[in-house]
Amino acid sequence: MKKFSAILSLLLTISLLAGCMGTPVVYQCDCPTDGTATENSGTTTPENTAPPATGAVKTGLAIVANAAESKNAGDEDGEAKYDVTIVGVTVDDNGVILSCVIDSVGTSVKFDATGVITSDIFAEILTKNELGESYGMKAYGGAKYEWYEQAAALAQYAVGKTVEELKAGAVGEAGKAVDVDLAATATIYLGGYVSAIEKAVQNAQHLGAQAGDELRIAVINTLSTTSASADNVGLAQLDTDVAVVTLKGETITSCVIDSVQAKVNFDVSGAVAVSSDPILTKNELGEAYGMKAYAGSAYEWNEQAAAFAAYVTSKTAAEVAGIAVNEKTAPTDADLAATVTIAVGGFQALIAKACQ
């Protein structure tokens, strides 16, 4: 959809977020909606003699983030290390996964033994699907298949199955593939990705998508950092913003937007402090995110993101790009502004990226 290129460039410029182009491989199948799962054939369009799925389907998103592998500075720089898994699905009312996409972000921020940031925080942060062959599993790890190929194999394997069927057949106790066909491609640890698929299915809701609609995701990452000082701890924060949309032609039929802020603190000796608590997304935080409590907002972030997602459903990417906003990219349309008072330039950029 070349005509969105200029729109996307403009939105990414005005947005506080920065990302890159890239469309992940999405696996879909024409599955029956009576709960009967079918096996995939190993192609992007699985062989299936069952009638095509029809009717309304649910759209789901899961974001799972951690910074548990962060390390203190010493003779070498310390590191705030992030791992974020993103899964989008469509699923029928019987729990059968109709389409699935898996992506991941792995990045880090380094700092020295005095707590000073040493990384280039303005460098573009690509997802593993966007990195493709550049991720280096073949070149440096001797793998037969790259990460994006292995993730795609799992996504394909999930299509046509319920979560229970996926968990029963995909991986063993060690988290590695046990299904022969899946194991032929996917040799990485899959346990966390299967759990993320389960979470996406659990989160799925009826938002307007119909069977056969195309599933897309977009991910935009940004870093914000502060070096440590005698008065304040240092901060390395990764913001990962995600939109999942379904499309019928150029029209958005459903949309989910969420964001996660992964934070790592460190002191002037380069010692890290990482909470053992799960890193919740803004949707998961809900009222605890604090826009009502601390900013006096009438609506929480999750409510505003959901309102924007509902507003753009039934629109094209060009129409979303044309939503009237002020100089801070807050909406000026009366209906939208009644609920959404935050800047939406980043949301627009996500939609443009997902639909390009």
Short mmCIF file of N, CA and C in Angstrom, two decimals, residues 217-327:
data_model
loop_
_atom_site.label_atom_id
_atom_site.label_comp_id
_atom_site.label_asym_id
_atom_site.label_seq_id
_atom_site.Cartn_x
_atom_site.Cartn_y
_atom_site.Cartn_z
N ILE A 217 0.23 -6.54 12.94
CA ILE A 217 0.70 -5.88 14.16
C ILE A 217 1.73 -4.82 13.79
N ALA A 218 1.87 -3.83 14.65
CA ALA A 218 2.92 -2.83 14.51
C ALA A 218 3.53 -2.59 15.89
N VAL A 219 4.84 -2.44 15.92
CA VAL A 219 5.57 -2.23 17.16
C VAL A 219 6.49 -1.04 16.99
N ILE A 220 6.45 -0.12 17.94
CA ILE A 220 7.35 1.04 17.94
C ILE A 220 8.00 1.12 19.31
N ASN A 221 9.32 1.20 19.32
CA ASN A 221 10.10 1.21 20.56
C ASN A 221 10.82 2.54 20.75
N THR A 222 10.88 3.01 21.97
CA THR A 222 11.66 4.20 22.30
C THR A 222 12.36 4.00 23.64
N LEU A 223 13.48 4.67 23.81
CA LEU A 223 14.22 4.64 25.07
C LEU A 223 14.21 6.01 25.71
N SER A 224 14.14 6.04 27.02
CA SER A 224 14.37 7.27 27.78
C SER A 224 15.30 6.92 28.93
N THR A 225 16.32 7.73 29.12
CA THR A 225 17.35 7.39 30.10
C THR A 225 17.80 8.63 30.88
N THR A 226 18.31 8.36 32.06
CA THR A 226 18.96 9.38 32.89
C THR A 226 20.15 8.73 33.58
N SER A 227 21.31 9.32 33.47
CA SER A 227 22.48 8.80 34.19
C SER A 227 22.29 8.99 35.68
N ALA A 228 22.93 8.15 36.47
CA ALA A 228 22.84 8.25 37.92
C ALA A 228 23.66 9.43 38.42
N SER A 229 23.25 9.96 39.55
CA SER A 229 23.99 11.04 40.20
C SER A 229 23.96 10.82 41.70
N ALA A 230 24.64 11.68 42.41
CA ALA A 230 24.65 11.56 43.87
C ALA A 230 23.26 11.75 44.46
N ASP A 231 22.44 12.49 43.76
CA ASP A 231 21.10 12.80 44.27
C ASP A 231 20.01 11.87 43.75
N ASN A 232 20.24 11.27 42.58
CA ASN A 232 19.19 10.47 41.95
C ASN A 232 19.75 9.20 41.34
N VAL A 233 18.93 8.14 41.40
CA VAL A 233 19.31 6.90 40.73
C VAL A 233 19.18 7.10 39.23
N GLY A 234 19.94 6.32 38.48
CA GLY A 234 19.81 6.36 37.04
C GLY A 234 18.60 5.57 36.58
N LEU A 235 18.18 5.86 35.37
CA LEU A 235 17.01 5.17 34.81
C LEU A 235 17.27 4.82 33.35
N ALA A 236 16.96 3.58 33.00
CA ALA A 236 16.93 3.15 31.61
C ALA A 236 15.55 2.55 31.38
N GLN A 237 14.77 3.19 30.53
CA GLN A 237 13.38 2.79 30.33
C GLN A 237 13.12 2.51 28.86
N LEU A 238 12.60 1.33 28.59
CA LEU A 238 12.16 0.97 27.25
C LEU A 238 10.65 1.05 27.19
N ASP A 239 10.13 1.84 26.25
CA ASP A 239 8.70 1.89 25.98
C ASP A 239 8.43 1.13 24.68
N THR A 240 7.61 0.11 24.77
CA THR A 240 7.21 -0.66 23.59
C THR A 240 5.71 -0.46 23.39
N ASP A 241 5.37 0.18 22.29
CA ASP A 241 3.97 0.47 21.96
C ASP A 241 3.54 -0.44 20.82
N VAL A 242 2.35 -1.03 20.96
CA VAL A 242 1.91 -2.06 20.02
C VAL A 242 0.47 -1.81 19.61
N ALA A 243 0.20 -2.01 18.33
CA ALA A 243 -1.17 -2.04 17.82
C ALA A 243 -1.38 -3.34 17.07
N VAL A 244 -2.48 -3.99 17.33
CA VAL A 244 -2.94 -5.11 16.53
C VAL A 244 -4.20 -4.67 15.82
N VAL A 245 -4.24 -4.86 14.52
CA VAL A 245 -5.44 -4.53 13.75
C VAL A 245 -5.81 -5.71 12.86
N THR A 246 -7.07 -5.77 12.54
CA THR A 246 -7.53 -6.66 11.47
C THR A 246 -8.06 -5.79 10.35
N LEU A 247 -7.88 -6.27 9.13
CA LEU A 247 -8.23 -5.50 7.95
C LEU A 247 -9.09 -6.33 7.01
N LYS A 248 -10.08 -5.67 6.42
CA LYS A 248 -10.78 -6.21 5.27
C LYS A 248 -10.53 -5.23 4.14
N GLY A 249 -9.65 -5.61 3.24
CA GLY A 249 -9.18 -4.65 2.25
C GLY A 249 -8.37 -3.58 2.96
N GLU A 250 -8.76 -2.33 2.80
CA GLU A 250 -8.06 -1.23 3.45
C GLU A 250 -8.78 -0.75 4.71
N THR A 251 -9.88 -1.39 5.06
CA THR A 251 -10.69 -0.95 6.19
C THR A 251 -10.34 -1.71 7.45
N ILE A 252 -10.12 -0.97 8.53
CA ILE A 252 -9.82 -1.56 9.84
C ILE A 252 -11.11 -2.14 10.40
N THR A 253 -11.08 -3.43 10.75
CA THR A 253 -12.27 -4.07 11.30
C THR A 253 -12.17 -4.31 12.81
N SER A 254 -10.99 -4.24 13.35
CA SER A 254 -10.82 -4.28 14.81
C SER A 254 -9.44 -3.74 15.14
N CYS A 255 -9.29 -3.30 16.37
CA CYS A 255 -8.01 -2.68 16.77
C CYS A 255 -7.83 -2.83 18.28
N VAL A 256 -6.61 -3.18 18.67
CA VAL A 256 -6.22 -3.20 20.08
C VAL A 256 -4.89 -2.46 20.19
N ILE A 257 -4.79 -1.55 21.15
CA ILE A 257 -3.56 -0.81 21.39
C ILE A 257 -3.13 -1.02 22.84
N ASP A 258 -1.86 -1.28 23.05
CA ASP A 258 -1.33 -1.41 24.41
C ASP A 258 0.12 -0.95 24.41
N SER A 259 0.67 -0.78 25.60
CA SER A 259 2.04 -0.29 25.75
C SER A 259 2.62 -0.82 27.04
N VAL A 260 3.93 -1.05 27.03
CA VAL A 260 4.60 -1.48 28.25
C VAL A 260 5.83 -0.61 28.47
N GLN A 261 6.06 -0.24 29.72
CA GLN A 261 7.23 0.54 30.11
C GLN A 261 8.10 -0.34 31.01
N ALA A 262 9.23 -0.77 30.48
CA ALA A 262 10.16 -1.61 31.24
C ALA A 262 11.26 -0.71 31.80
N LYS A 263 11.37 -0.65 33.13
CA LYS A 263 12.29 0.28 33.78
C LYS A 263 13.36 -0.46 34.57
N VAL A 264 14.59 0.02 34.43
CA VAL A 264 15.72 -0.50 35.21
C VAL A 264 16.43 0.70 35.84
N ASN A 265 16.58 0.66 37.15
CA ASN A 265 17.32 1.70 37.86
C ASN A 265 18.73 1.21 38.19
N PHE A 266 19.65 2.17 38.35
CA PHE A 266 21.02 1.84 38.71
C PHE A 266 21.61 3.05 39.44
N ASP A 267 22.64 2.79 40.26
CA ASP A 267 23.20 3.88 41.06
C ASP A 267 24.56 4.32 40.52
N VAL A 268 25.23 5.19 41.26
CA VAL A 268 26.49 5.77 40.79
C VAL A 268 27.64 4.77 40.82
N SER A 269 27.40 3.58 41.36
CA SER A 269 28.42 2.53 41.28
C SER A 269 28.11 1.55 40.14
N GLY A 270 27.00 1.81 39.42
CA GLY A 270 26.62 0.93 38.32
C GLY A 270 25.86 -0.31 38.76
N ALA A 271 25.40 -0.33 40.00
CA ALA A 271 24.63 -1.47 40.51
C ALA A 271 23.16 -1.31 40.11
N VAL A 272 22.59 -2.36 39.52
CA VAL A 272 21.22 -2.28 39.04
C VAL A 272 20.24 -2.66 40.13
N ALA A 273 19.03 -2.14 39.99
CA ALA A 273 17.92 -2.51 40.86
C ALA A 273 16.73 -2.81 39.96
N VAL A 274 16.39 -4.10 39.87
CA VAL A 274 15.28 -4.53 39.01
C VAL A 274 14.22 -5.17 39.89
N SER A 275 13.00 -4.68 39.79
CA SER A 275 11.92 -5.24 40.58
C SER A 275 11.63 -6.67 40.15
N SER A 276 11.29 -7.51 41.12
CA SER A 276 10.91 -8.89 40.81
C SER A 276 9.44 -9.01 40.42
N ASP A 277 8.71 -7.91 40.56
CA ASP A 277 7.29 -7.91 40.20
C ASP A 277 7.15 -8.01 38.68
N PRO A 278 6.06 -8.63 38.20
CA PRO A 278 5.83 -8.67 36.76
C PRO A 278 5.73 -7.26 36.19
N ILE A 279 6.23 -7.08 34.97
CA ILE A 279 6.10 -5.78 34.30
C ILE A 279 4.76 -5.78 33.57
N LEU A 280 3.82 -5.03 34.09
CA LEU A 280 2.48 -4.99 33.53
C LEU A 280 2.38 -3.95 32.43
N THR A 281 1.55 -4.23 31.44
CA THR A 281 1.28 -3.25 30.40
C THR A 281 0.34 -2.18 30.96
N LYS A 282 0.17 -1.12 30.21
CA LYS A 282 -0.73 -0.05 30.66
C LYS A 282 -2.18 -0.53 30.73
N ASN A 283 -2.57 -1.40 29.80
CA ASN A 283 -3.92 -1.97 29.89
C ASN A 283 -4.07 -2.84 31.12
N GLU A 284 -3.03 -3.59 31.46
CA GLU A 284 -3.09 -4.45 32.64
C GLU A 284 -3.08 -3.62 33.92
N LEU A 285 -2.36 -2.52 33.92
CA LEU A 285 -2.31 -1.65 35.09
C LEU A 285 -3.66 -1.00 35.35
N GLY A 286 -4.37 -0.65 34.29
CA GLY A 286 -5.68 -0.03 34.46
C GLY A 286 -5.61 1.22 35.32
N GLU A 287 -6.41 1.27 36.36
CA GLU A 287 -6.46 2.44 37.25
C GLU A 287 -5.12 2.69 37.94
N ALA A 288 -4.35 1.64 38.12
CA ALA A 288 -3.06 1.78 38.80
C ALA A 288 -2.05 2.58 37.99
N TYR A 289 -2.30 2.77 36.69
CA TYR A 289 -1.38 3.59 35.91
C TYR A 289 -1.36 5.03 36.42
N GLY A 290 -2.50 5.50 36.93
CA GLY A 290 -2.49 6.75 37.70
C GLY A 290 -2.86 8.02 36.98
N MET A 291 -3.41 7.95 35.77
CA MET A 291 -3.79 9.19 35.10
C MET A 291 -4.93 9.90 35.82
N LYS A 292 -5.82 9.14 36.41
CA LYS A 292 -6.89 9.75 37.19
C LYS A 292 -6.37 10.26 38.53
N ALA A 293 -5.63 9.41 39.20
CA ALA A 293 -5.19 9.73 40.55
C ALA A 293 -4.19 10.87 40.60
N TYR A 294 -3.27 10.91 39.63
CA TYR A 294 -2.16 11.86 39.71
C TYR A 294 -2.21 12.97 38.66
N ALA A 295 -2.95 12.75 37.60
CA ALA A 295 -3.01 13.78 36.55
C ALA A 295 -4.38 14.43 36.43
N GLY A 296 -5.32 13.97 37.24
CA GLY A 296 -6.65 14.56 37.23
C GLY A 296 -7.45 14.25 35.98
N SER A 297 -7.08 13.20 35.27
CA SER A 297 -7.77 12.85 34.03
C SER A 297 -9.12 12.21 34.34
N ALA A 298 -10.08 12.44 33.46
CA ALA A 298 -11.39 11.82 33.62
C ALA A 298 -11.36 10.35 33.22
N TYR A 299 -10.42 9.99 32.36
CA TYR A 299 -10.32 8.62 31.88
C TYR A 299 -8.90 8.13 32.00
N GLU A 300 -8.75 6.84 32.36
CA GLU A 300 -7.43 6.23 32.47
C GLU A 300 -6.86 5.96 31.08
N TRP A 301 -5.52 5.68 31.04
CA TRP A 301 -4.86 5.44 29.77
C TRP A 301 -5.53 4.31 29.01
N ASN A 302 -5.82 3.20 29.68
CA ASN A 302 -6.40 2.04 28.99
C ASN A 302 -7.77 2.37 28.40
N GLU A 303 -8.52 3.22 29.09
CA GLU A 303 -9.82 3.63 28.57
C GLU A 303 -9.67 4.52 27.34
N GLN A 304 -8.67 5.39 27.38
CA GLN A 304 -8.45 6.28 26.24
C GLN A 304 -7.92 5.52 25.03
N ALA A 305 -7.02 4.57 25.27
CA ALA A 305 -6.51 3.77 24.17
C ALA A 305 -7.62 2.93 23.54
N ALA A 306 -8.51 2.38 24.37
CA ALA A 306 -9.62 1.59 23.86
C ALA A 306 -10.60 2.46 23.08
N ALA A 307 -10.82 3.69 23.56
CA ALA A 307 -11.72 4.60 22.86
C ALA A 307 -11.15 4.98 21.49
N PHE A 308 -9.84 5.22 21.43
CA PHE A 308 -9.22 5.53 20.14
C PHE A 308 -9.32 4.33 19.21
N ALA A 309 -9.05 3.13 19.74
CA ALA A 309 -9.11 1.92 18.92
C ALA A 309 -10.51 1.71 18.35
N ALA A 310 -11.53 1.96 19.18
CA ALA A 310 -12.91 1.82 18.70
C ALA A 310 -13.23 2.88 17.65
N TYR A 311 -12.70 4.07 17.85
CA TYR A 311 -12.97 5.19 16.92
C TYR A 311 -12.39 4.91 15.54
N VAL A 312 -11.22 4.28 15.46
CA VAL A 312 -10.59 4.06 14.16
C VAL A 312 -11.12 2.81 13.46
N THR A 313 -11.84 1.96 14.20
CA THR A 313 -12.44 0.79 13.57
C THR A 313 -13.50 1.24 12.58
N SER A 314 -13.46 0.67 11.40
CA SER A 314 -14.30 1.00 10.23
C SER A 314 -13.68 2.11 9.38
N LYS A 315 -12.51 2.61 9.79
CA LYS A 315 -11.81 3.62 9.01
C LYS A 315 -10.62 3.00 8.26
N THR A 316 -10.14 3.73 7.26
CA THR A 316 -8.90 3.34 6.57
C THR A 316 -7.72 4.02 7.25
N ALA A 317 -6.51 3.58 6.90
CA ALA A 317 -5.32 4.22 7.46
C ALA A 317 -5.25 5.68 7.07
N ALA A 318 -5.67 6.01 5.85
CA ALA A 318 -5.66 7.40 5.41
C ALA A 318 -6.61 8.24 6.25
N GLU A 319 -7.75 7.68 6.59
CA GLU A 319 -8.71 8.42 7.43
C GLU A 319 -8.18 8.59 8.85
N VAL A 320 -7.49 7.57 9.35
CA VAL A 320 -6.89 7.70 10.69
C VAL A 320 -5.82 8.78 10.69
N ALA A 321 -5.02 8.81 9.62
CA ALA A 321 -3.98 9.84 9.51
C ALA A 321 -4.59 11.23 9.46
N GLY A 322 -5.81 11.32 8.97
CA GLY A 322 -6.47 12.62 8.82
C GLY A 322 -7.25 13.07 10.04
N ILE A 323 -7.22 12.31 11.13
CA ILE A 323 -7.91 12.74 12.35
C ILE A 323 -7.36 14.08 12.81
N ALA A 324 -8.23 15.01 13.06
CA ALA A 324 -7.81 16.37 13.44
C ALA A 324 -7.21 16.37 14.84
N VAL A 325 -6.01 16.96 14.93
CA VAL A 325 -5.31 17.06 16.21
C VAL A 325 -4.75 18.46 16.38
N ASN A 326 -4.40 18.81 17.61
CA ASN A 326 -3.78 20.10 17.87
C ASN A 326 -2.26 19.98 17.80
N GLU A 327 -1.55 21.02 18.22
CA GLU A 327 -0.09 21.02 18.11
C GLU A 327 0.57 19.96 18.98
#
